[in-house]
PDB file of C-alpha atoms in Angstrom:
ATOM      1  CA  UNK A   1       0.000   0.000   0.000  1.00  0.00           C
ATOM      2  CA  UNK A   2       1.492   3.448  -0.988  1.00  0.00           C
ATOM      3  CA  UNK A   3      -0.427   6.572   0.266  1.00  0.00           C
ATOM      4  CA  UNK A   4       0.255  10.436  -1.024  1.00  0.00           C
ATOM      5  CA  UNK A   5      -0.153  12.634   1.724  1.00  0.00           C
ATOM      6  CA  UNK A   6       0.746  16.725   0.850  1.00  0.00           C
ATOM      7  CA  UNK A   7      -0.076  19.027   3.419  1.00  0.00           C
ATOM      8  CA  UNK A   8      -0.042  22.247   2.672  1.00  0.00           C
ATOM      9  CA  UNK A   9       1.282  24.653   5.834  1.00  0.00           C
ATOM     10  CA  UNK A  10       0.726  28.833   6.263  1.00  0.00           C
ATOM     11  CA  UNK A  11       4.589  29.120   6.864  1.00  0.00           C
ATOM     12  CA  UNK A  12       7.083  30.333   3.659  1.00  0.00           C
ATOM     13  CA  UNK A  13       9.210  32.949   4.448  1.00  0.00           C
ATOM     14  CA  UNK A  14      11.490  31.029   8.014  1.00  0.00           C
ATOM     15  CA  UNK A  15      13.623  28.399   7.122  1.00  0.00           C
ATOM     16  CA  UNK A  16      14.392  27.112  10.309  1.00  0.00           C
ATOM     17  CA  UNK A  17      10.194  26.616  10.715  1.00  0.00           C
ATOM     18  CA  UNK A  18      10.397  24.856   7.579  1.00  0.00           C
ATOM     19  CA  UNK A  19      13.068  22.643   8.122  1.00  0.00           C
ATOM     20  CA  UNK A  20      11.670  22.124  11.570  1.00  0.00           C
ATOM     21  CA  UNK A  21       7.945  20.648   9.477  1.00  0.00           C
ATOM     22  CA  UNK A  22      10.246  18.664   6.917  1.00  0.00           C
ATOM     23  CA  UNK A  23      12.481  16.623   9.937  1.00  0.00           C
ATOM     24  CA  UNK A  24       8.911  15.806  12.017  1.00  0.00           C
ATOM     25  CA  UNK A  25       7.633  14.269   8.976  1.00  0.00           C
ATOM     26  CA  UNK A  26      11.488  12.442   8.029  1.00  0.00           C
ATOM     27  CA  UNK A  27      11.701  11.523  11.914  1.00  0.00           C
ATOM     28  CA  UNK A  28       8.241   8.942  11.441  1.00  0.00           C
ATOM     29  CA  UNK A  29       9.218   5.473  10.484  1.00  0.00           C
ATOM     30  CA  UNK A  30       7.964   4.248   6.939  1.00  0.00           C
ATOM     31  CA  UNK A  31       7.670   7.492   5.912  1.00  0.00           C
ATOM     32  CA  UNK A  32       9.777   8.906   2.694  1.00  0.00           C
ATOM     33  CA  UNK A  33       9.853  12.915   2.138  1.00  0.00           C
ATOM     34  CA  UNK A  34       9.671  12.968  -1.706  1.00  0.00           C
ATOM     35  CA  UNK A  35       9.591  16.671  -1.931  1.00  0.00           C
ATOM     36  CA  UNK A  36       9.371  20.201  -0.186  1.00  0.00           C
ATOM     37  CA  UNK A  37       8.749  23.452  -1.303  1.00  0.00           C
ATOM     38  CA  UNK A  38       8.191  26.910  -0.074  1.00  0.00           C
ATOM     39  CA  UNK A  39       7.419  30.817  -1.349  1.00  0.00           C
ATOM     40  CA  UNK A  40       7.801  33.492   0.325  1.00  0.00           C
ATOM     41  CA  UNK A  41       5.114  35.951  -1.709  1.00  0.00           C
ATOM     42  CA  UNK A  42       2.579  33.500  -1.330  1.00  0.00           C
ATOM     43  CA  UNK A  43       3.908  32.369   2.539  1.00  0.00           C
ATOM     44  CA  UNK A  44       3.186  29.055   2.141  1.00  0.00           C
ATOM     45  CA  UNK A  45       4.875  25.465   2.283  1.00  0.00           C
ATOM     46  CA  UNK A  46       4.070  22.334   0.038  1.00  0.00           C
ATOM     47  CA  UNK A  47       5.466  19.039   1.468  1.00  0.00           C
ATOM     48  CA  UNK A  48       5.119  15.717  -0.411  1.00  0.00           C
ATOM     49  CA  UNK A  49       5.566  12.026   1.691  1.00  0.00           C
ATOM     50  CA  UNK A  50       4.394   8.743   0.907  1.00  0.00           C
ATOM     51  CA  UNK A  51       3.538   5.594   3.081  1.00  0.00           C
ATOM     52  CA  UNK A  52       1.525   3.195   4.620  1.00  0.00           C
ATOM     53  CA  UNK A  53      -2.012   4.165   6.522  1.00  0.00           C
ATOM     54  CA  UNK A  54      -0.839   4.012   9.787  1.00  0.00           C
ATOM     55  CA  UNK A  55       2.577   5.865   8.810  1.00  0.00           C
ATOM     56  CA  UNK A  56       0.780   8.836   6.832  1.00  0.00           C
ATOM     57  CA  UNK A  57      -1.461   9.316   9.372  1.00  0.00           C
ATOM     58  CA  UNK A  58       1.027   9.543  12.129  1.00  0.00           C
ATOM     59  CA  UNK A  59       3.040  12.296   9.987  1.00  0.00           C
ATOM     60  CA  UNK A  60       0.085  14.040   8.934  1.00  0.00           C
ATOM     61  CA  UNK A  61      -0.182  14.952  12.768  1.00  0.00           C
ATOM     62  CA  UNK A  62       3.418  15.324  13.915  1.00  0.00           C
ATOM     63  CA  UNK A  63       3.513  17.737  11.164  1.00  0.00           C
ATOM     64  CA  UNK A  64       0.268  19.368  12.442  1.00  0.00           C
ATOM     65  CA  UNK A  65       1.981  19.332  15.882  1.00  0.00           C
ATOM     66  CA  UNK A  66       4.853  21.084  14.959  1.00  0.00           C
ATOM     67  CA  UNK A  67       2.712  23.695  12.912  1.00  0.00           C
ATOM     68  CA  UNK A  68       0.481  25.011  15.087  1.00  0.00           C
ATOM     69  CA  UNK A  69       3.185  25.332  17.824  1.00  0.00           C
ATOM     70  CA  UNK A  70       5.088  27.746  15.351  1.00  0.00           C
ATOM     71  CA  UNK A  71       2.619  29.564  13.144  1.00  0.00           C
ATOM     72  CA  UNK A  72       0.302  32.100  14.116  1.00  0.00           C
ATOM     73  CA  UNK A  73      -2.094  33.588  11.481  1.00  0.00           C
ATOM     74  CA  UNK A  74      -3.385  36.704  13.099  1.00  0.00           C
ATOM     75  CA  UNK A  75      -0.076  38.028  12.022  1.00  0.00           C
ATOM     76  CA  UNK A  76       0.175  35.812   8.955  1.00  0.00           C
ATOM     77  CA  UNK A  77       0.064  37.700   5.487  1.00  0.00           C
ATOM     78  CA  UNK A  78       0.540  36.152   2.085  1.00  0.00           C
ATOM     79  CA  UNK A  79      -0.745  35.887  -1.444  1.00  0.00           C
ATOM     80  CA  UNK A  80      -2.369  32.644  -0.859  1.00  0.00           C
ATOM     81  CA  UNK A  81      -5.958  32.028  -0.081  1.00  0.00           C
ATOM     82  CA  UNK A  82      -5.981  30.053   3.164  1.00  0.00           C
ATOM     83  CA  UNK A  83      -7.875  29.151   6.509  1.00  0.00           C
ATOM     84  CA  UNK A  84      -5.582  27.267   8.708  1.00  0.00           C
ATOM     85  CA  UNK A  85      -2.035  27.431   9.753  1.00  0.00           C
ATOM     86  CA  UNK A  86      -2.324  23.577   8.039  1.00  0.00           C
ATOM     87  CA  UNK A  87      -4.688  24.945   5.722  1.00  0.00           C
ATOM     88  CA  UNK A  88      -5.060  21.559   3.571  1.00  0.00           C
ATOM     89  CA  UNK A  89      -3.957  17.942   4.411  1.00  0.00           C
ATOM     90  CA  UNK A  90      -4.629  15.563   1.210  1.00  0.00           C
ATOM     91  CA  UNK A  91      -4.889  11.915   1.546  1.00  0.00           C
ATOM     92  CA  UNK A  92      -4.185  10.380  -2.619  1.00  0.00           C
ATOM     93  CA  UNK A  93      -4.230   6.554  -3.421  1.00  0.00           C
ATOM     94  CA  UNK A  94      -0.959   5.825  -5.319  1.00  0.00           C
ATOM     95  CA  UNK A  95      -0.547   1.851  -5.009  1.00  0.00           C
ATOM     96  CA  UNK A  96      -2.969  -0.951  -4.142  1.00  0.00           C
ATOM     97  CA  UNK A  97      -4.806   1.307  -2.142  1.00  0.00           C
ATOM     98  CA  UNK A  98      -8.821   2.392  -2.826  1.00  0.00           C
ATOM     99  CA  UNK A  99      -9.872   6.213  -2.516  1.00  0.00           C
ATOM    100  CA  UNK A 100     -12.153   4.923   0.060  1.00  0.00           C
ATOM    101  CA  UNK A 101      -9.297   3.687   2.477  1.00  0.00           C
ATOM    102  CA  UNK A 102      -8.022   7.293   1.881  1.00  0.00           C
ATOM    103  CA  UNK A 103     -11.297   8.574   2.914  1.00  0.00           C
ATOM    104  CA  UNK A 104     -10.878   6.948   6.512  1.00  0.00           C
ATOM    105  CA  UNK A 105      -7.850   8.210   6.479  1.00  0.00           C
ATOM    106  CA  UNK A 106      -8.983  11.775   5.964  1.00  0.00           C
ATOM    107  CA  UNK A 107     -11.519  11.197   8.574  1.00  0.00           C
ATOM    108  CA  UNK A 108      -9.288   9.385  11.165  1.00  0.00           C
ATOM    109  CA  UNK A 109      -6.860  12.243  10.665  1.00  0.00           C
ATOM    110  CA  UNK A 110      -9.416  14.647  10.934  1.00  0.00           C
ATOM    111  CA  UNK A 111     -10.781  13.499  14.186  1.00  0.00           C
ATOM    112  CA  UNK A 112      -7.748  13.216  15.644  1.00  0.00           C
ATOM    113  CA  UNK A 113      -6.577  16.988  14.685  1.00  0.00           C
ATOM    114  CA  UNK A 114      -9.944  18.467  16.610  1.00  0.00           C
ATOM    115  CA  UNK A 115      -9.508  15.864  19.108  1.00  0.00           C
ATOM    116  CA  UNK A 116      -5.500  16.672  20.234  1.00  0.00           C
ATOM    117  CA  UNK A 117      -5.469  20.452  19.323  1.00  0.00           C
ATOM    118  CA  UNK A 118      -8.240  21.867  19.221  1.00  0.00           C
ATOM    119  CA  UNK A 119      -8.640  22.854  15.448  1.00  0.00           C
ATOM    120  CA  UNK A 120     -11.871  22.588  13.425  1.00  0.00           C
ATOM    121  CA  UNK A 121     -11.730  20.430  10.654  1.00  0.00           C
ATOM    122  CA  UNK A 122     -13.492  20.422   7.740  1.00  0.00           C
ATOM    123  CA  UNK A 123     -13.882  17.363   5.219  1.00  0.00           C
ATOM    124  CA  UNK A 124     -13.640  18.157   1.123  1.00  0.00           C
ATOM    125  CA  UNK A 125     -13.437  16.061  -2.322  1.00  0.00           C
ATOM    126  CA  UNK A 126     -14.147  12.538  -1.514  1.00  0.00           C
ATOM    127  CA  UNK A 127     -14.436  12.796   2.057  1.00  0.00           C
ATOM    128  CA  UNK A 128     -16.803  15.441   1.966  1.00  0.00           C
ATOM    129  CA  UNK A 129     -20.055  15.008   4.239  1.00  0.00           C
ATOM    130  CA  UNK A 130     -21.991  17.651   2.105  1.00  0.00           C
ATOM    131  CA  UNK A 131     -21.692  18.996  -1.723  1.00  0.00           C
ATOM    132  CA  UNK A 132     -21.140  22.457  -0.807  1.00  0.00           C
ATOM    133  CA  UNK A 133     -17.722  20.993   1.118  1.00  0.00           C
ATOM    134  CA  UNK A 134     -16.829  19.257  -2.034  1.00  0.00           C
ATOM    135  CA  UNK A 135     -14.486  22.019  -3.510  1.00  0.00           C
ATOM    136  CA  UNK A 136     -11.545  23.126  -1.660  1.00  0.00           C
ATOM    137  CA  UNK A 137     -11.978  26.899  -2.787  1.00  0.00           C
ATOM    138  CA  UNK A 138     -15.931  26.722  -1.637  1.00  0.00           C
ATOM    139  CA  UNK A 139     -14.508  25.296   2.238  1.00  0.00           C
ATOM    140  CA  UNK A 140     -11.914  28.415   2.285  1.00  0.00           C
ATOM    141  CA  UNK A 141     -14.277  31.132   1.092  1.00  0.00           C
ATOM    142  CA  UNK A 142     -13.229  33.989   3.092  1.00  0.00           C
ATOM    143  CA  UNK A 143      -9.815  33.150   4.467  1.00  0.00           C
ATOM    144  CA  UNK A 144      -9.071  33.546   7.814  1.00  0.00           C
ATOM    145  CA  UNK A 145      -9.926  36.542   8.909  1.00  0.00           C
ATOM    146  CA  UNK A 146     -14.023  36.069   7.796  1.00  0.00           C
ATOM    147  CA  UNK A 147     -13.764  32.198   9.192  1.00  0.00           C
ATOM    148  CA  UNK A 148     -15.440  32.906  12.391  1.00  0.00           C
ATOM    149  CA  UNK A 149     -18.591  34.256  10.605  1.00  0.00           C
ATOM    150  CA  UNK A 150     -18.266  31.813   8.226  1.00  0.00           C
ATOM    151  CA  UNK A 151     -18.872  29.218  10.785  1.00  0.00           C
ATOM    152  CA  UNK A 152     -21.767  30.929  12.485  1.00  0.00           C
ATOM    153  CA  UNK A 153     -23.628  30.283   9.150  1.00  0.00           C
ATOM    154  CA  UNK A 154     -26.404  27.782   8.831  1.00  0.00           C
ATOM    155  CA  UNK A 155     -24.312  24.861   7.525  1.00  0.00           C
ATOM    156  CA  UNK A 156     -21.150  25.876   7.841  1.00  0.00           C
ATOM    157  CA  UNK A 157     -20.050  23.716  11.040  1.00  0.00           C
ATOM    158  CA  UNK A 158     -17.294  22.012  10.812  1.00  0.00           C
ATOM    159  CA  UNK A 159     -17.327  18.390  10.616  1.00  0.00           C
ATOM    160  CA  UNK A 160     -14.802  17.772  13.631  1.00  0.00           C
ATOM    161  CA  UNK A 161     -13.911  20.146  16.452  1.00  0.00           C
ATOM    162  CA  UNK A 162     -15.175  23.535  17.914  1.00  0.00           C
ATOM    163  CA  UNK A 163     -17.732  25.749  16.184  1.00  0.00           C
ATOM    164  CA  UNK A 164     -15.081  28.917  17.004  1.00  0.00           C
ATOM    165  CA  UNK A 165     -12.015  28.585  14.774  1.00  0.00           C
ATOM    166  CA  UNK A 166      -8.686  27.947  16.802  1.00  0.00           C
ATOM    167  CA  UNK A 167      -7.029  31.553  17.794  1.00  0.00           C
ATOM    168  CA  UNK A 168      -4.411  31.226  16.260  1.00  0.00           C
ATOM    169  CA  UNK A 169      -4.342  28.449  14.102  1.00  0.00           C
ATOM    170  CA  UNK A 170      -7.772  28.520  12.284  1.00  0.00           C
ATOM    171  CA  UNK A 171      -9.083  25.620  10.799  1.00  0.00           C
ATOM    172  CA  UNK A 172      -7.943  22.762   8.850  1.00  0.00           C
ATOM    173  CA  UNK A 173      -9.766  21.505   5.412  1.00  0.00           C
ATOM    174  CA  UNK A 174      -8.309  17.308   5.251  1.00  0.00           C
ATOM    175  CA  UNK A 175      -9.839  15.264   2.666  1.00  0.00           C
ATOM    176  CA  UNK A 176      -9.426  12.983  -0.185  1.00  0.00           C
ATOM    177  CA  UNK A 177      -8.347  13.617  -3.846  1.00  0.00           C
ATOM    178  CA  UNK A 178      -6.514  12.219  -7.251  1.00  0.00           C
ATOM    179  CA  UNK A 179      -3.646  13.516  -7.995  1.00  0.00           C
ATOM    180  CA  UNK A 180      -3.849  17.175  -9.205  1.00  0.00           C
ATOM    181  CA  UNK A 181      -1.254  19.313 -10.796  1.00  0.00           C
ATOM    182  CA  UNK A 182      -0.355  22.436  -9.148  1.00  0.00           C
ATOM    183  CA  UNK A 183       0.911  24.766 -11.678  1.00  0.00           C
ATOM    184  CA  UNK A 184       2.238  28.204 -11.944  1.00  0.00           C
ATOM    185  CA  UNK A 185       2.748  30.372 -14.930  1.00  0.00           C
ATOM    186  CA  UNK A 186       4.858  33.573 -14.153  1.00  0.00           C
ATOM    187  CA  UNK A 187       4.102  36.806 -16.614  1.00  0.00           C
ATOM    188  CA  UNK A 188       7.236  39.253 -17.670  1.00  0.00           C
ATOM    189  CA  UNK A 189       4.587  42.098 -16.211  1.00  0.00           C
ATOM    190  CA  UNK A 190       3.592  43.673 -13.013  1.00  0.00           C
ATOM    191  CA  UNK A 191       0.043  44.005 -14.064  1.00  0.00           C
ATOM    192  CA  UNK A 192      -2.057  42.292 -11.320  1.00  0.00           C
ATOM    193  CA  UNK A 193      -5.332  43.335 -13.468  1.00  0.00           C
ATOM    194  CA  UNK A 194      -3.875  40.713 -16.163  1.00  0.00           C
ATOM    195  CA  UNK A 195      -2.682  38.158 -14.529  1.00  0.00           C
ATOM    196  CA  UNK A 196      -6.381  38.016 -12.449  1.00  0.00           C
ATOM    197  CA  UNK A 197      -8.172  38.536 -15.939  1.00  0.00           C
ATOM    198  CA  UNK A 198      -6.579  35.771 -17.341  1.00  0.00           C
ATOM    199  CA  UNK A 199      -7.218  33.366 -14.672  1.00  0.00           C
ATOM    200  CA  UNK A 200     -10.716  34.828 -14.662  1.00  0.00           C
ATOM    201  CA  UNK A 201     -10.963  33.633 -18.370  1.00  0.00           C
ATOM    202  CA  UNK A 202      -9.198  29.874 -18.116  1.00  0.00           C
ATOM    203  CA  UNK A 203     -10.895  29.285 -14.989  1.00  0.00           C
ATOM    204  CA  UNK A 204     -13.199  26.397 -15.319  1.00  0.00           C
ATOM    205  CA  UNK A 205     -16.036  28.018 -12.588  1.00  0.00           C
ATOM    206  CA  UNK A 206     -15.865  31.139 -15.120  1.00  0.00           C
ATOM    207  CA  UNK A 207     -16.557  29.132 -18.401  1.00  0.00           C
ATOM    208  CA  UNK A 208     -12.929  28.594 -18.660  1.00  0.00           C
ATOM    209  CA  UNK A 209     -10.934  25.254 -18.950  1.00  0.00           C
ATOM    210  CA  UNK A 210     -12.458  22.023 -17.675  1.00  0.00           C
ATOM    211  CA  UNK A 211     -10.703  21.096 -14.141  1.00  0.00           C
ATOM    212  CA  UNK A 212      -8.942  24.626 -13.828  1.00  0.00           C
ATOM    213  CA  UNK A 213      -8.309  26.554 -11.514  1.00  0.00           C
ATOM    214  CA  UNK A 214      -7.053  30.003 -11.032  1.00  0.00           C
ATOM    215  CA  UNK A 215      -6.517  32.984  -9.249  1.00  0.00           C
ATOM    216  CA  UNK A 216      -4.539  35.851 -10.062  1.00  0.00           C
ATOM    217  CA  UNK A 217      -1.702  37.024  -7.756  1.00  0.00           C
ATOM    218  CA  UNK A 218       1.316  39.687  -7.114  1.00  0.00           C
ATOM    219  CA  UNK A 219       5.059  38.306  -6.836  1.00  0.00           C
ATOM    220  CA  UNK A 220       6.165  41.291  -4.756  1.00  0.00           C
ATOM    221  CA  UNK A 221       9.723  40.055  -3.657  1.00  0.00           C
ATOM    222  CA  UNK A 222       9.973  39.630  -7.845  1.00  0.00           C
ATOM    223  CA  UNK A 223       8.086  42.356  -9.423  1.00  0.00           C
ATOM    224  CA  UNK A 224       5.984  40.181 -11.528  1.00  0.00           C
ATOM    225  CA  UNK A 225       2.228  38.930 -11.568  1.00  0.00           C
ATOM    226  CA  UNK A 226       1.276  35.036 -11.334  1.00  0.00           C
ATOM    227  CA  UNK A 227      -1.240  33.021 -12.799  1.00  0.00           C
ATOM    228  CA  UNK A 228      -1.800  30.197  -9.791  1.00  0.00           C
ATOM    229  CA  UNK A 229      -3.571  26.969 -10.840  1.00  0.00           C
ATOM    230  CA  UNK A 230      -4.304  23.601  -9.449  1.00  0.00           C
ATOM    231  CA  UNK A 231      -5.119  21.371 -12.640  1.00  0.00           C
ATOM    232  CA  UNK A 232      -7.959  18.837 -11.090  1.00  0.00           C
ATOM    233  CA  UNK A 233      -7.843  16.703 -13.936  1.00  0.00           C
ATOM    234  CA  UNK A 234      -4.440  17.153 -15.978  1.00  0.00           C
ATOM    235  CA  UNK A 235      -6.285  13.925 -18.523  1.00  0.00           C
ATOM    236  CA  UNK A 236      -9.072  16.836 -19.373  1.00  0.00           C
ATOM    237  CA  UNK A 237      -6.808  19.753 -19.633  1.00  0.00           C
ATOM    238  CA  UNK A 238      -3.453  19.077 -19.900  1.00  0.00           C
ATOM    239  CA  UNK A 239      -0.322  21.689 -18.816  1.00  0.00           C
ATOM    240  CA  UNK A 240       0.596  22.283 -22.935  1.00  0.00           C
ATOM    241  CA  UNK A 241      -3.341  23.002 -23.151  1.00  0.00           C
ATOM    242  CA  UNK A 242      -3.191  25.769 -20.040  1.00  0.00           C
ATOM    243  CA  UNK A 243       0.020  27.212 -21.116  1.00  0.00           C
ATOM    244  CA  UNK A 244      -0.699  27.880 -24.499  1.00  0.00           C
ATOM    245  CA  UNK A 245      -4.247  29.420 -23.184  1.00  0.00           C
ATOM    246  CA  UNK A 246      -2.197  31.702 -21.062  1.00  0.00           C
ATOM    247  CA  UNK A 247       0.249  32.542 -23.326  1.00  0.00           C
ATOM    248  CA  UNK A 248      -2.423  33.419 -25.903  1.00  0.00           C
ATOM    249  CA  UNK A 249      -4.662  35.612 -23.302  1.00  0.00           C
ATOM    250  CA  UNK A 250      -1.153  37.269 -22.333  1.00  0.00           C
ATOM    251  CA  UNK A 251      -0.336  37.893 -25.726  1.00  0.00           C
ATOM    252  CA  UNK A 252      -3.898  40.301 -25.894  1.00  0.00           C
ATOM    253  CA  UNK A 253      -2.307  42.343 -23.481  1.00  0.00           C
ATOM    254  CA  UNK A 254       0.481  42.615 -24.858  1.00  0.00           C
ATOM    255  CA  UNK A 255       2.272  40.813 -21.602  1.00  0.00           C
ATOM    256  CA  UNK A 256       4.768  37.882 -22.656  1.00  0.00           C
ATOM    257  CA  UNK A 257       5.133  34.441 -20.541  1.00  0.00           C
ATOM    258  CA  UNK A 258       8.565  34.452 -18.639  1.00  0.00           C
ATOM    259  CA  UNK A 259       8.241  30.655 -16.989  1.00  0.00           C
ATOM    260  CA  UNK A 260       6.529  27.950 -15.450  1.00  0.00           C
ATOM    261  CA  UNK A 261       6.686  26.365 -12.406  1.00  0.00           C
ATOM    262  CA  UNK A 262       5.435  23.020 -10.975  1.00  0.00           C
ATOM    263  CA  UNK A 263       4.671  23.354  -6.983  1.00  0.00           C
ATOM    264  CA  UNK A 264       5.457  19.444  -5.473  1.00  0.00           C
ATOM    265  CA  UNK A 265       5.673  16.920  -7.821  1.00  0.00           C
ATOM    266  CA  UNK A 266       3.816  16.096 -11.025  1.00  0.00           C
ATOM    267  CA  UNK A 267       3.057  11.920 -12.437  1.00  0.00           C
ATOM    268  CA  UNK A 268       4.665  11.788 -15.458  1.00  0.00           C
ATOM    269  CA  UNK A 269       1.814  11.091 -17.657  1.00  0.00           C
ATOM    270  CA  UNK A 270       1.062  14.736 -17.564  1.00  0.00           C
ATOM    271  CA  UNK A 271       3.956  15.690 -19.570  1.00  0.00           C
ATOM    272  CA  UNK A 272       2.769  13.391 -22.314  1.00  0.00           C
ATOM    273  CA  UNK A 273       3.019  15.148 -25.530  1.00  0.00           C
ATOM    274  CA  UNK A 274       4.920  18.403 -23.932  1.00  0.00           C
ATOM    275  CA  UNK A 275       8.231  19.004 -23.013  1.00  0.00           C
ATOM    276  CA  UNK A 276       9.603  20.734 -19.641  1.00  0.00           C
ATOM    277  CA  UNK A 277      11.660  23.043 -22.655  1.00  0.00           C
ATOM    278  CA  UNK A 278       8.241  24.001 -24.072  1.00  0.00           C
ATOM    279  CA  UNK A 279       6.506  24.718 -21.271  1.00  0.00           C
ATOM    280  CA  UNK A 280       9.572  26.747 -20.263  1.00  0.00           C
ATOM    281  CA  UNK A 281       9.462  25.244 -16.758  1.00  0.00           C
ATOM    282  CA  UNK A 282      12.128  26.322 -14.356  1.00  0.00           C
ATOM    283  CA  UNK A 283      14.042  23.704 -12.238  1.00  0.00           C
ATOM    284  CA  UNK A 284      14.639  20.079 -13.671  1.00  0.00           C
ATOM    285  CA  UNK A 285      12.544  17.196 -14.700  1.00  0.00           C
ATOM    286  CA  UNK A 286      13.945  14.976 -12.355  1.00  0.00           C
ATOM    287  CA  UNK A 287      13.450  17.231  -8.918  1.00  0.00           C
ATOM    288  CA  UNK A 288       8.899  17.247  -9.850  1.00  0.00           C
ATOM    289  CA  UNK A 289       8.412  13.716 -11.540  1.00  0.00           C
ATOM    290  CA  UNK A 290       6.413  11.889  -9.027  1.00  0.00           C
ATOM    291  CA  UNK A 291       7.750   8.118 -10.357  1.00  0.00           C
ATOM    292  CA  UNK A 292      11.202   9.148 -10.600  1.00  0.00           C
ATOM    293  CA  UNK A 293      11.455  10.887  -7.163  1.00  0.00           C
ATOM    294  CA  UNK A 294       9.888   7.665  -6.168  1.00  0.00           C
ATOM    295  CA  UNK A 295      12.504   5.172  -8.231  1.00  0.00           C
TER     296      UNK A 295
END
């Protein structure tokens, strides 16, 4: 059995914090770290591990341990959307292993995060307990600072914990997915106004792409303007597909494509009839393929 687990934690910009999250996770036996990644504009960590049930589960929460002991979001800023100092904890079946399993995973570890610190958890994708909780961006609505009202709402309990998000740490969204693609194309502009029209316009919730999505967001450290995406289905829209969509919506403003970036790792299939050169990807093939980190 061979479960994906990548968390997704509010901290980008200390590396000691980081490195900190990265050795809780290393420290749990049958558990390998494939990957870890962090930005500082968008304050935010992606870490990658693979295991066993038992072996995810108990890394899922060291990591959440760690996390909440070091991360406090009333003074957390960043271009990222997010509700929790874990904001997202995915469970993915990789090997002999159904999405159902995963979704007792999700749930287990979702208990047991309300249950040992306090958090509110919330389940989405195929461990969500009601369609409006399905979509990760529907569960976040708001961000942090509206969370408390969100949760006063008629429906809008969480599925595990307190009603009242944690102080400091918020609340967490855990659930159960495929793999996804998260994907980044970086514009040779400053232009915030493009770089949110054009996700506007690929988006699949705005007519766009099927199993896009996008948000449009400032590089300050860089100077530039990002188009963020998570590719939900990389078999129905593939990363040559979204890339040339951008490039061709970039090219109406008159705004040119400097680079791509993959955020964790990627399975290879989705660079079937591309190229990393073509989709002018920065870093190397080898760091983001899921089966050859794994190999």
């Amino acid at each position: 059995m061979m479960i994906e687990c990548v968390p997704n934690v509010s901290e980008g910009r200390r590396p000691g914090a980081i490195a900190a999250m990265a050795d809780a996770i290393t420290r749990v036996g049958g558990v390998r770290l494939l990957d870890h990644s962090s930005d500082g504009s968008h304050n935010r960590s992606v870490f990658t591990f693979v295991g066993n049930a038992a072996s995810v589960v108990e890394a899922a929460l060291a990591l959440v341990e760690l996390a909440v002991a070091s991360i406090d979001l009333r003074t957390h800023r960043g271009e990222h959307p997010r509700i929790g100092a874990v904001d997202v904890i995915p469970f993915v079946p990789l090997r002999d292993v159904t999405m159902a399993a995963c979704v007792d995973v999700a749930r287990e570890v979702g208990a047991a995060i309300a249950r040992r610190f306090a958090i509110p958890v919330y389940l989405y994708e195929a461990a969500a307990t009601a369609p409006a909780r399905v979509r990760l961006e529907d569960v976040r609505r708001g961000g942090f600072e509206k969370l408390a009202a969100r949760m006063a709402t008629p429906g809008w309990a969480p599925d595990f914990g307190p009603s009242t998000p944690h102080p400091t740490a918020g609340a967490t969204a855990v659930g159960a997915r495929m793999p996804l693609v998260a994907y980044n194309i970086n514009l040779a502009s400053n232009r915030l106004d493009v770089a949110k029209a054009i996700a506007a316009a690929i988006r699949a919730s705005s007519g766009g792409l099927p199993a896009v999505k996008a948000i449009g967001v400032a590089l300050a450290d860089r100077g530039i303007v990002q188009v963020s995406m998570n590719l939900t289905n990389y078999h129905e829209t593939s990363l040559a597909r979204v890339f040339d969509a951008v490039r061709q919506r970039a090219g109406e403003h008159h705004v040119a494509i400097l680079e791509s970036e993959i955020i964790g790792l990627v399975p290879e299939d989705a660079l079937v009839g591309t190229s990393w050169e073509d989709l002018r990807l920065s870093g190397a093939a080898a760091d983001h393929i899921l089966e050859r980190r794994l190999r």
